[in-house]
Coordinates of C-alpha atoms and ligand atoms in Angstrom, one line a residue:
M1 CA 2.1 -22.6 28.0
T2 CA 5.0 -19.9 28.5
A3 CA 6.8 -19.8 31.9
R4 CA 6.2 -16.0 33.6
K5 CA 8.8 -13.9 33.4
R6 CA 10.4 -12.3 36.1
P7 CA 12.2 -8.6 36.5
Q8 CA 15.7 -10.0 35.7
D9 CA 13.9 -12.1 32.8
L10 CA 12.8 -8.4 31.2
R11 CA 14.6 -7.5 27.8
S12 CA 14.9 -3.6 29.9
H13 CA 17.2 -5.1 32.9
R14 CA 19.8 -5.3 30.7
W15 CA 19.7 -1.4 30.8
L16 CA 18.7 -1.0 34.1
G17 CA 18.9 -3.7 36.3
V18 CA 22.6 -4.8 36.7
A19 CA 25.0 -3.0 39.0
D20 CA 28.0 -1.2 35.9
L21 CA 29.2 1.9 34.5
R22 CA 26.5 2.1 31.6
A23 CA 23.4 0.4 34.1
F24 CA 24.4 3.5 36.2
G25 CA 24.1 5.8 32.9
H26 CA 20.2 4.9 32.0
R27 CA 20.0 5.7 35.0
S28 CA 20.5 9.3 36.3
R29 CA 19.3 10.1 32.7
L30 CA 16.0 8.7 33.7
Q31 CA 15.9 9.8 37.1
Q32 CA 16.7 13.6 34.6
M33 CA 13.7 13.2 33.4
G34 CA 12.2 13.4 36.8
Y35 CA 11.4 9.3 37.2
D36 CA 12.1 7.6 40.2
R37 CA 14.2 4.7 40.4
A38 CA 10.6 2.7 42.1
D39 CA 8.4 3.7 38.5
F40 CA 10.8 1.7 36.7
A41 CA 13.1 -0.9 38.5
G42 CA 11.6 -3.7 37.7
K43 CA 8.7 -2.8 35.1
P44 CA 8.1 -4.2 32.2
V45 CA 9.5 -1.1 29.5
I46 CA 6.7 0.1 26.5
G47 CA 7.1 1.4 24.2
I48 CA 4.9 3.9 22.4
L49 CA 5.3 3.9 18.7
N50 CA 3.5 6.5 17.4
T51 CA 3.1 7.9 14.1
W52 CA 1.6 11.6 15.1
S53 CA 2.0 14.2 13.2
E54 CA 0.2 17.8 12.9
I55 CA 0.0 17.5 9.5
N56 CA -2.2 13.6 9.5
A57 CA -5.5 13.9 10.5
C58 CA -5.8 10.8 10.5
H59 CA -3.8 10.3 13.6
G60 CA -5.1 13.6 14.9
H61 CA -6.1 12.2 18.5
L62 CA -2.7 10.1 18.8
R63 CA -1.2 12.6 20.9
E64 CA -4.2 12.0 23.2
R65 CA -4.5 8.6 23.2
A66 CA -0.9 7.7 23.8
A67 CA -1.3 9.8 27.1
D68 CA -4.1 7.1 27.8
V69 CA -2.6 3.5 27.0
K70 CA 0.6 5.1 29.0
R71 CA -2.9 5.2 32.0
G72 CA -3.3 1.7 30.9
V73 CA 0.1 0.5 30.8
L74 CA 0.7 2.6 34.8
E75 CA -2.0 0.7 35.6
A76 CA -1.3 -2.2 35.3
G77 CA 2.5 -1.9 36.4
G78 CA 4.6 -1.4 32.9
F79 CA 6.9 1.8 32.5
P80 CA 5.2 3.4 29.3
I81 CA 8.3 5.8 27.1
E82 CA 6.7 7.2 24.4
L83 CA 7.7 6.6 20.7
P84 CA 7.3 9.1 17.7
A85 CA 7.8 7.0 14.7
M86 CA 7.4 8.8 11.1
S87 CA 3.6 9.4 10.3
L88 CA 3.3 8.4 7.1
A89 CA 0.7 11.6 5.8
E90 CA -1.8 9.5 3.3
P91 CA -3.3 13.1 1.5
F92 CA 0.5 14.1 1.3
V93 CA 3.6 12.7 2.2
K94 CA 4.9 12.4 -2.1
P95 CA 5.3 10.8 -4.2
S96 CA 3.4 7.7 -2.7
T97 CA 3.9 7.2 1.1
M98 CA 4.5 3.3 -0.4
L99 CA 7.9 4.5 -1.4
Y100 CA 8.2 4.8 2.5
R101 CA 6.6 2.5 4.5
N102 CA 9.9 -0.2 4.2
F103 CA 11.1 2.4 5.8
L104 CA 8.7 2.8 8.2
A105 CA 9.3 -1.1 8.9
M106 CA 13.4 -0.4 9.3
E107 CA 12.8 2.6 11.8
A108 CA 9.7 0.6 13.9
E109 CA 12.4 -2.4 14.5
E110 CA 15.5 0.0 14.9
L111 CA 13.9 1.8 17.2
L112 CA 12.0 -1.2 19.3
R113 CA 15.8 -3.0 19.1
S114 CA 18.4 0.0 20.3
H115 CA 16.3 0.8 23.3
P116 CA 15.2 -0.9 26.6
I117 CA 12.1 -1.8 25.3
D118 CA 9.9 -5.0 26.5
G119 CA 7.1 -4.4 25.1
A120 CA 5.7 -2.1 21.9
V121 CA 2.2 -0.8 21.6
L122 CA 1.7 0.3 18.0
M123 CA 0.1 3.4 17.0
G124 CA -1.3 4.0 13.6
G125 CA -3.5 3.6 11.4
C126 CA -3.3 5.8 8.1
D127 CA -3.4 3.4 5.9
K128 CA 1.2 2.2 5.5
T129 CA 1.2 3.6 9.1
T130 CA -0.3 -0.4 9.9
P131 CA 1.4 -2.6 8.0
G132 CA 5.0 -0.6 8.6
L133 CA 4.7 -1.0 12.3
I134 CA 3.9 -4.8 12.5
M135 CA 6.1 -5.3 9.9
G136 CA 9.1 -4.0 12.2
A137 CA 7.2 -5.2 15.4
I138 CA 7.6 -8.8 13.8
S139 CA 11.0 -8.7 13.2
M140 CA 12.0 -6.9 16.5
G141 CA 9.4 -10.5 18.3
I142 CA 9.0 -8.7 21.0
P143 CA 5.5 -8.5 22.5
A144 CA 3.5 -5.6 20.7
I145 CA 0.0 -4.6 20.6
Y146 CA -1.9 -3.0 17.9
V147 CA -4.0 0.4 18.0
P148 CA -5.7 1.4 15.2
A149 CA -6.5 5.1 15.4
G150 CA -10.2 3.9 14.2
P151 CA -12.2 6.1 11.2
M152 CA -13.7 9.6 11.3
L153 CA -17.3 10.7 11.6
R154 CA -19.2 10.0 8.4
G155 CA -18.7 12.7 5.6
N156 CA -21.5 15.7 4.6
W157 CA -23.3 16.9 2.1
R158 CA -26.3 18.9 2.3
G159 CA -27.9 16.0 4.0
E160 CA -26.4 13.8 1.7
L161 CA -23.2 10.9 3.3
L162 CA -20.4 11.8 1.9
G163 CA -17.1 9.6 1.5
S164 CA -13.3 9.8 1.7
G165 CA -11.8 9.5 -2.1
S166 CA -14.0 7.7 -3.3
D167 CA -17.7 10.4 -3.3
A168 CA -14.5 12.9 -3.7
W169 CA -13.9 10.8 -7.0
K170 CA -17.1 10.9 -7.5
Y171 CA -17.2 14.3 -7.1
W172 CA -15.2 15.7 -9.4
T173 CA -16.2 13.8 -12.4
E174 CA -19.1 15.2 -11.7
K175 CA -17.1 19.1 -11.5
R176 CA -15.5 17.6 -14.8
A177 CA -18.4 17.0 -16.5
G178 CA -20.7 20.4 -15.4
N179 CA -23.1 19.0 -13.4
I180 CA -22.2 20.5 -9.6
T181 CA -20.1 24.4 -9.8
E182 CA -17.8 25.7 -8.2
D183 CA -19.7 26.2 -4.9
D184 CA -21.1 22.9 -4.6
W185 CA -17.4 22.1 -4.7
N186 CA -15.9 24.0 -2.4
E187 CA -18.9 23.4 0.2
I188 CA -17.7 19.8 -0.3
E189 CA -14.2 20.0 0.5
G190 CA -15.9 21.7 4.3
G191 CA -18.2 18.6 4.8
I192 CA -16.1 15.6 3.6
A193 CA -13.6 15.6 6.7
R194 CA -15.4 16.6 9.8
S195 CA -13.5 14.5 12.7
F196 CA -9.8 13.1 13.6
G197 CA -9.7 9.2 12.1
T198 CA -9.1 7.8 9.1
C199 CA -10.5 7.2 5.8
M200 CA -13.8 6.3 7.1
V201 CA -14.9 4.0 3.6
M202 CA -13.4 0.3 3.8
G203 CA -10.4 2.5 2.5
T204 CA -6.9 1.1 3.0
A205 CA -6.9 1.8 6.2
A206 CA -10.0 0.3 7.4
T207 CA -9.2 -2.7 6.0
M208 CA -5.3 -2.5 7.7
M209 CA -7.0 -2.2 11.4
A210 CA -9.4 -4.4 10.3
I211 CA -6.8 -7.0 9.0
A212 CA -4.4 -6.2 11.8
E213 CA -7.7 -7.0 14.6
A214 CA -8.4 -10.4 12.5
L215 CA -4.9 -11.7 13.1
G216 CA -4.9 -11.4 16.9
L217 CA -2.9 -8.3 17.2
A218 CA -5.7 -6.3 18.6
L219 CA -8.0 -6.1 21.0
P220 CA -11.0 -7.2 19.7
G221 CA -13.4 -5.1 18.4
A222 CA -10.8 -1.8 18.8
S223 CA -10.6 -1.6 14.6
S224 CA -14.4 -0.6 14.3
I225 CA -14.8 2.3 17.3
P226 CA -14.9 6.3 15.6
A227 CA -11.9 7.6 16.8
V228 CA -13.4 10.7 18.3
D229 CA -15.6 8.0 20.1
S230 CA -15.2 7.8 24.3
N231 CA -14.9 3.7 23.6
H232 CA -11.6 4.3 21.8
P233 CA -10.0 6.2 24.6
R234 CA -10.7 2.8 27.1
M235 CA -9.6 0.4 24.3
A236 CA -5.9 3.1 24.0
A237 CA -6.1 2.5 28.0
A238 CA -7.3 -1.1 28.0
A239 CA -4.4 -1.7 25.3
G240 CA -1.4 -0.2 27.8
R241 CA -2.8 -2.5 30.5
R242 CA -2.9 -5.7 28.6
I243 CA 0.9 -5.2 26.4
V244 CA 2.0 -4.8 30.2
D245 CA 0.8 -8.4 31.0
M246 CA 1.9 -9.5 27.6
V247 CA 5.2 -8.8 28.1
W248 CA 5.2 -11.1 31.6
E249 CA 3.7 -13.6 29.2
D250 CA 6.2 -13.2 26.4
M251 CA 3.3 -13.2 24.2
T252 CA 5.4 -12.9 21.0
P253 CA 4.1 -12.3 17.5
D254 CA 4.8 -15.5 16.3
R255 CA 2.9 -17.7 18.7
I256 CA 0.3 -14.6 17.4
L257 CA 1.1 -15.6 13.4
T258 CA 0.3 -18.9 12.2
P259 CA -0.8 -19.4 8.3
S260 CA -4.1 -20.2 10.0
A261 CA -4.5 -16.6 11.4
F262 CA -3.2 -15.7 8.0
D263 CA -6.0 -16.5 6.6
N264 CA -8.9 -15.7 8.7
A265 CA -7.2 -11.8 8.2
I266 CA -7.1 -12.7 4.3
K267 CA -11.2 -14.0 4.8
V268 CA -11.8 -11.3 6.9
H269 CA -11.0 -9.2 4.0
M270 CA -13.0 -10.3 1.2
A271 CA -16.0 -10.7 4.0
M272 CA -15.2 -7.2 4.4
G273 CA -14.6 -6.0 0.7
G274 CA -11.2 -4.4 1.5
S275 CA -8.9 -3.3 -0.3
T276 CA -6.9 -4.2 -3.4
N277 CA -3.4 -2.5 -1.1
A278 CA -4.0 -5.1 1.6
I279 CA -2.9 -7.9 -0.6
I280 CA 0.1 -6.4 -0.9
H281 CA 0.1 -5.6 2.4
V282 CA -0.8 -9.2 4.4
V283 CA 1.8 -10.7 1.8
A284 CA 4.6 -8.6 2.5
M285 CA 3.4 -9.3 7.2
A286 CA 3.4 -12.9 6.1
R287 CA 6.8 -12.8 4.6
R288 CA 7.8 -11.0 8.0
A289 CA 6.8 -14.3 9.9
G290 CA 8.0 -16.7 8.1
I291 CA 4.7 -18.0 6.4
A292 CA 5.6 -17.6 1.8
L293 CA 1.8 -16.1 1.7
D294 CA 1.4 -15.7 -1.6
M295 CA -1.3 -14.0 -3.8
E296 CA -3.2 -18.0 -5.3
R297 CA -4.2 -18.1 -1.4
F298 CA -6.1 -15.0 -1.7
D299 CA -7.8 -15.9 -5.0
K300 CA -8.1 -19.2 -3.8
L301 CA -9.9 -17.5 -0.4
S302 CA -12.0 -15.2 -2.4
R303 CA -13.8 -17.6 -4.1
E304 CA -14.8 -18.8 -0.8
V305 CA -16.1 -16.2 1.2
P306 CA -18.5 -13.9 -0.2
V307 CA -18.5 -9.5 0.4
L308 CA -20.2 -9.0 4.2
A309 CA -20.6 -5.8 4.9
N310 CA -22.5 -2.7 3.0
V311 CA -19.8 -0.5 3.1
R312 CA -18.5 1.7 0.5
P313 CA -16.4 2.2 -1.9
S314 CA -18.4 -1.4 -2.6
G315 CA -21.6 -0.7 -0.5
K316 CA -23.8 2.3 0.3
Y317 CA -22.6 2.6 3.9
L318 CA -19.9 4.1 5.9
M319 CA -17.9 2.7 9.0
E320 CA -19.1 4.7 11.8
D321 CA -22.4 3.3 10.4
F322 CA -20.7 -0.6 10.4
Y323 CA -19.5 0.4 14.4
Y324 CA -22.8 1.3 15.7
A325 CA -23.6 -2.1 13.1
G326 CA -21.6 -4.8 15.7
G327 CA -18.2 -3.8 13.7
L328 CA -15.7 -6.1 13.2
R329 CA -17.2 -8.7 16.0
G330 CA -20.3 -8.9 14.7
L331 CA -18.8 -9.6 11.1
M332 CA -16.6 -12.4 11.9
A333 CA -19.2 -13.8 13.9
G334 CA -21.2 -13.6 11.7
L335 CA -18.2 -15.0 9.2
K336 CA -17.5 -17.9 12.1
D337 CA -18.3 -20.9 10.4
K338 CA -15.2 -20.5 7.6
L339 CA -12.7 -19.1 10.5
D340 CA -10.9 -21.0 12.3
L341 CA -12.2 -20.0 15.9
S342 CA -8.8 -21.8 18.3
C343 CA -6.3 -18.8 16.9
L344 CA -4.3 -17.2 19.5
T345 CA -5.0 -13.4 19.9
V346 CA -4.0 -11.2 21.6
T347 CA -5.7 -11.4 24.5
G348 CA -4.6 -14.0 25.4
K349 CA -7.3 -15.9 24.4
T350 CA -8.6 -17.0 20.8
V351 CA -10.6 -15.4 18.2
G352 CA -13.7 -17.5 19.2
E353 CA -13.9 -16.1 22.5
N354 CA -13.5 -13.4 21.5
I355 CA -17.0 -12.7 19.2
A356 CA -18.1 -15.5 22.0
G357 CA -21.7 -13.2 22.0
A358 CA -20.8 -10.6 18.8
K359 CA -23.9 -9.7 17.3
I360 CA -24.3 -8.2 13.9
H361 CA -26.8 -5.3 14.6
I362 CA -28.0 -3.2 11.8
P363 CA -28.6 -7.2 9.4
D364 CA -28.5 -4.1 5.4
V365 CA -25.2 -2.8 7.2
I366 CA -23.4 -6.1 7.8
H367 CA -24.9 -9.0 5.6
T368 CA -24.4 -12.8 6.6
L369 CA -22.8 -16.1 5.0
A370 CA -27.2 -16.2 3.7
D371 CA -27.2 -13.8 2.5
P372 CA -24.3 -11.7 0.9
I373 CA -23.9 -8.1 -0.6
Y374 CA -21.9 -10.0 -3.1
A375 CA -21.7 -13.7 -4.0
E376 CA -17.0 -13.8 -4.2
G377 CA -15.3 -12.2 -3.1
A378 CA -13.2 -8.8 -2.8
T379 CA -10.4 -9.9 -5.3
A380 CA -9.8 -11.5 -8.1
V381 CA -6.2 -12.2 -9.6
L382 CA -6.1 -13.0 -12.9
K383 CA -2.8 -14.1 -15.2
G384 CA -1.6 -14.6 -18.0
N385 CA 1.1 -12.9 -20.9
L386 CA 0.4 -9.6 -20.1
A387 CA 0.6 -10.7 -16.0
P388 CA 3.3 -13.3 -15.9
R389 CA 3.6 -13.2 -12.1
G390 CA 0.0 -12.2 -11.6
C391 CA -2.5 -8.6 -11.5
V392 CA -5.8 -7.9 -9.5
M393 CA -8.7 -6.5 -9.6
K394 CA -11.6 -5.8 -7.4
P395 CA -14.7 -7.5 -9.2
A396 CA -17.6 -5.9 -6.9
A397 CA -15.8 -2.8 -7.5
A398 CA -16.6 -2.9 -11.1
D399 CA -19.2 -2.2 -13.4
P400 CA -20.1 -6.2 -14.6
R401 CA -20.5 -6.1 -18.2
F402 CA -16.2 -5.6 -18.1
L403 CA -15.9 -8.9 -16.3
K404 CA -15.4 -10.8 -19.8
H405 CA -14.4 -8.0 -21.9
R406 CA -11.7 -7.6 -25.4
G407 CA -11.4 -3.8 -26.3
K408 CA -8.4 -2.1 -27.9
A409 CA -5.6 -0.5 -26.4
I410 CA -4.9 3.3 -25.7
A411 CA -1.4 3.2 -24.0
F412 CA 0.2 5.4 -22.0
E413 CA 4.1 5.4 -21.1
D414 CA 3.7 7.5 -17.6
Y415 CA 0.9 10.2 -15.7
N416 CA 2.3 12.8 -17.2
H417 CA 1.3 11.5 -20.3
M418 CA -1.8 9.8 -19.7
M419 CA -3.1 13.4 -18.2
R420 CA -2.7 14.9 -20.8
E421 CA -4.4 12.5 -23.1
I422 CA -6.9 11.8 -20.6
E423 CA -8.8 16.0 -21.6
R424 CA -7.9 15.7 -25.1
D425 CA -11.1 16.9 -26.7
D426 CA -10.2 15.1 -29.5
L427 CA -8.7 12.0 -28.2
E428 CA -10.0 9.1 -30.1
V429 CA -11.8 6.7 -28.0
T430 CA -15.1 4.6 -26.8
P431 CA -16.3 3.1 -23.5
D432 CA -14.8 -0.4 -24.7
H433 CA -11.2 0.6 -24.9
V434 CA -8.7 -0.4 -23.0
L435 CA -7.3 2.3 -20.6
V436 CA -3.5 1.7 -20.3
L437 CA -1.2 3.4 -17.9
K438 CA 3.0 2.3 -17.8
N439 CA 6.2 3.3 -15.6
A440 CA 3.8 3.2 -12.3
G441 CA 4.9 0.4 -10.2
P442 CA 7.7 -0.1 -7.8
K443 CA 10.4 1.2 -9.9
G444 CA 9.0 2.9 -12.1
G445 CA 6.6 5.0 -10.3
P446 CA 8.8 5.0 -7.9
G447 CA 7.1 3.8 -4.6
M448 CA 3.8 2.1 -6.9
P449 CA 1.8 5.3 -6.5
E450 CA -2.2 4.7 -6.8
W451 CA -2.1 5.8 -10.4
G452 CA -4.5 2.6 -11.3
M453 CA -8.0 4.0 -10.6
L454 CA -7.5 6.7 -14.0
P455 CA -9.7 8.8 -14.9
I456 CA -12.7 8.9 -17.0
P457 CA -11.4 10.4 -20.1
K458 CA -13.3 13.7 -20.8
R459 CA -14.3 13.2 -24.2
L460 CA -16.5 10.8 -23.0
L461 CA -17.8 12.5 -19.6
S462 CA -20.5 13.9 -21.1
S463 CA -21.8 11.0 -22.5
N464 CA -22.5 9.5 -19.1
V465 CA -19.7 6.7 -19.1
R466 CA -18.2 6.2 -15.5
D467 CA -16.2 3.3 -15.6
M468 CA -13.9 1.6 -18.4
V469 CA -11.4 -1.3 -18.2
R470 CA -7.4 0.1 -16.8
I471 CA -5.0 -1.1 -16.8
S472 CA -1.5 -0.4 -14.8
D473 CA 1.2 -1.6 -12.6
A474 CA 0.1 0.8 -10.2
R475 CA -1.7 0.7 -6.6
M476 CA -5.0 2.0 -6.2
S477 CA -6.8 3.6 -4.0
G478 CA -9.7 1.2 -1.5
T479 CA -11.7 4.7 -1.8
S480 CA -11.6 4.5 -5.7
Y481 CA -13.5 2.0 -7.6
G482 CA -13.5 0.8 -11.0
A483 CA -13.3 -1.6 -13.7
C484 CA -9.4 -1.1 -12.6
I485 CA -6.8 -3.7 -13.2
L486 CA -3.7 -3.5 -10.3
H487 CA 0.0 -4.9 -8.9
V488 CA 0.8 -5.7 -12.9
A489 CA 4.0 -8.0 -12.4
P490 CA 6.5 -7.9 -13.4
E491 CA 6.3 -4.1 -13.5
S492 CA 6.5 -2.3 -16.9
F493 CA 9.4 0.3 -15.7
V494 CA 12.0 -4.0 -15.4
G495 CA 10.9 -4.7 -18.7
G496 CA 7.5 -6.2 -17.6
P497 CA 4.8 -7.3 -20.9
L498 CA 3.4 -4.4 -19.4
A499 CA 6.2 -2.1 -21.4
F500 CA 5.0 -3.2 -24.2
V501 CA 1.4 -2.7 -24.8
Q502 CA 0.9 -0.2 -27.5
T503 CA -2.2 1.8 -28.6
G504 CA -4.0 -0.7 -30.8
D505 CA -3.7 -3.6 -29.6
E506 CA -6.2 -5.7 -28.7
I507 CA -6.7 -6.5 -24.9
E508 CA -8.8 -9.5 -23.0
I509 CA -10.2 -9.9 -20.0
D510 CA -11.9 -12.8 -17.9
V511 CA -11.9 -13.1 -14.7
D512 CA -14.5 -16.0 -14.2
R513 CA -11.3 -17.5 -15.8
R514 CA -8.9 -15.4 -13.9
R515 CA -7.5 -14.7 -17.4
I516 CA -5.8 -11.6 -19.0
H517 CA -4.4 -11.5 -22.7
L518 CA -2.4 -9.5 -24.9
A519 CA -3.5 -10.8 -28.5
V520 CA -0.3 -9.3 -29.7
G521 CA 1.9 -12.9 -31.6
E522 CA 4.9 -14.1 -29.7
E523 CA 7.4 -13.0 -32.1
E524 CA 6.1 -9.4 -32.1
L525 CA 6.3 -9.8 -28.7
N526 CA 10.1 -10.4 -28.8
R527 CA 10.7 -7.7 -31.9
R528 CA 9.1 -5.2 -28.8
R529 CA 11.9 -6.6 -26.6
A530 CA 13.9 -6.1 -28.5
A531 CA 14.0 -3.2 -28.8
W532 CA 13.1 -1.5 -25.1
T533 CA 15.2 0.3 -24.2
P534 CA 15.3 -0.7 -19.9
P535 CA 14.6 3.2 -18.7
A536 CA 17.5 4.9 -16.4
P537 CA 16.6 4.7 -12.8
R538 CA 14.6 7.1 -10.5
Y539 CA 17.5 8.3 -7.8
A540 CA 20.9 8.4 -8.2
R541 CA 21.7 9.2 -4.6
G542 CA 19.9 8.6 -1.5
Y543 CA 16.8 6.8 0.1
G544 CA 15.3 6.4 -3.0
A545 CA 18.3 4.8 -4.3
M546 CA 18.3 2.0 -1.8
F547 CA 14.1 1.6 -2.2
S548 CA 15.0 0.7 -6.7
E549 CA 17.7 -1.4 -5.8
H550 CA 15.7 -3.6 -2.7
I551 CA 12.4 -2.6 -3.5
G552 CA 11.0 -6.3 -4.1
Q553 CA 7.5 -6.6 -7.2
A554 CA 4.4 -6.3 -6.1
D555 CA 3.4 -9.9 -6.2
E556 CA 6.6 -10.9 -4.0
G557 CA 4.7 -7.7 -1.1
C558 CA 7.4 -4.9 -2.3
D559 CA 9.2 -5.3 1.2
F560 CA 13.1 -5.1 0.4
D561 CA 15.0 -8.3 0.1
F562 CA 17.5 -7.6 3.7
L563 CA 14.2 -7.4 5.7
Q564 CA 13.1 -10.3 4.6
G565 CA 12.8 -13.6 6.6
T566 CA 12.8 -14.6 10.1
A567 CA 16.7 -14.5 10.6
R568 CA 17.4 -14.1 14.0
T569 CA 19.2 -10.2 14.7
A570 CA 22.2 -10.1 17.5
E571 CA 20.6 -7.4 20.6
P572 CA 22.8 -4.6 20.6
E573 CA 26.0 -4.7 22.8
I574 CA 25.6 -2.9 25.7
H575 CA 29.2 -1.0 26.7
Ligands
FES1 FE1 -4.8 8.1 6.4 FE2 -6.8 7.7 3.9 S1 -5.8 9.6 3.8 S2 -6.3 6.8 6.3

């Protein structure tokens, strides 16, 4: 048990509590903003890192929620300071938000370090914001609590449920096949996103919010509350109250983020049928915490934990239904025999205490271990000569006939090449072909965009083909589905074997055996490797050049090399 801090032990005391010229300046500037000395003297200063922006509808409510957090902080005797951080709106940021996840992680860490902050409230939810904020907070190491933005309401089109992303892909394919009209498509556009909040399928946002809660970094049940539900502002205020006590208790992330906490999070990810993107983010977060997690751990736990959440794209319902069915507490209660219930969380209590009494209210939405949706977990990690350091697949979201498959490759050199070919009426393609996209990885994309669900070639759409094996070094949106093999490492841009695939080569997939194989002899591969010229770097200057120089591969979590590890960064000198 750590002793409670005293006011003079607070980090902010160096800025605000001492009797020197600099502290005079700090205090006078706070008074300039209308605060009395009594408002902050001897109180924990809580930095609210808010990823609100006017172009991020997933976080459109976070300005109001920051006010709720502040209410909670004040009630508990803290002093709240809101600090805006990069918003990373998934639909708008190009070429990919993944290019900027580490940027946000650096920003979060340095915002906290450079200011007189004792504890942090991390406000995010749209895909990369959750890992970005958490990675930064882990490296900073002060007490931090995560406030998930929460999912938006269910989409609706003429009484039919619409899921973010998933139904956009689905109806876009139907439109390309000529099965729905332009007017239908426009109506869907107006019905698919009906409120503020994150994507409401089990995409990367819902997955990462749940993972943050399962790690113990959010209040119990917080990640499932729809963004516009009145429980959401109440949760935000409760987080504000709690972070003040976390500061006094010195409840730092390293006390919460143990190997068992990460195992719990991975198991929850599997039971949720979560997004493949989570693998990259969880590996990156764990390594920031000094835990040498790798993709094999996902594969191992995937074989032990079935999918329980019947939520799209692997299942039928949406996150709003998941909340009514009992939310993450309900799911974790159903999974409790497989979890380490002794892990500590931001509440100061254990996972077991947090989920005590939780129930599943709608059994078709949240299944039990005795009656899973899919017998094995969400994610398979394959290896072989085409992906020596691994690649990932979501078997539950694929046509089962592709889980063991051998087919001829059609290779695309980059995204634009692929899009030209895919629309050709004379493309030589059958449903058994394997579509291969190169140069879409961390350096090649750049930023590893979500291009991994390659479109079905136009020529096959009219014969109702809706799934094929697709292989790339890209990621895919958590809202996507199909027999897509992703994150091939090393990527083609740096000379990974994917770079040497040619149209007509045969590729074998065997998910049961976790194998991916390019049926081309070693001699021929060596000949192609020798003839290969590395492409020119994507950026000559700026952040992009730094990104290209320091980004790790997918199996390493795509963190920057200089941000990894747990080496201590000194507190700033105050002069
Ligand atoms: Fe923000 Fe999907 S676009 S969560």
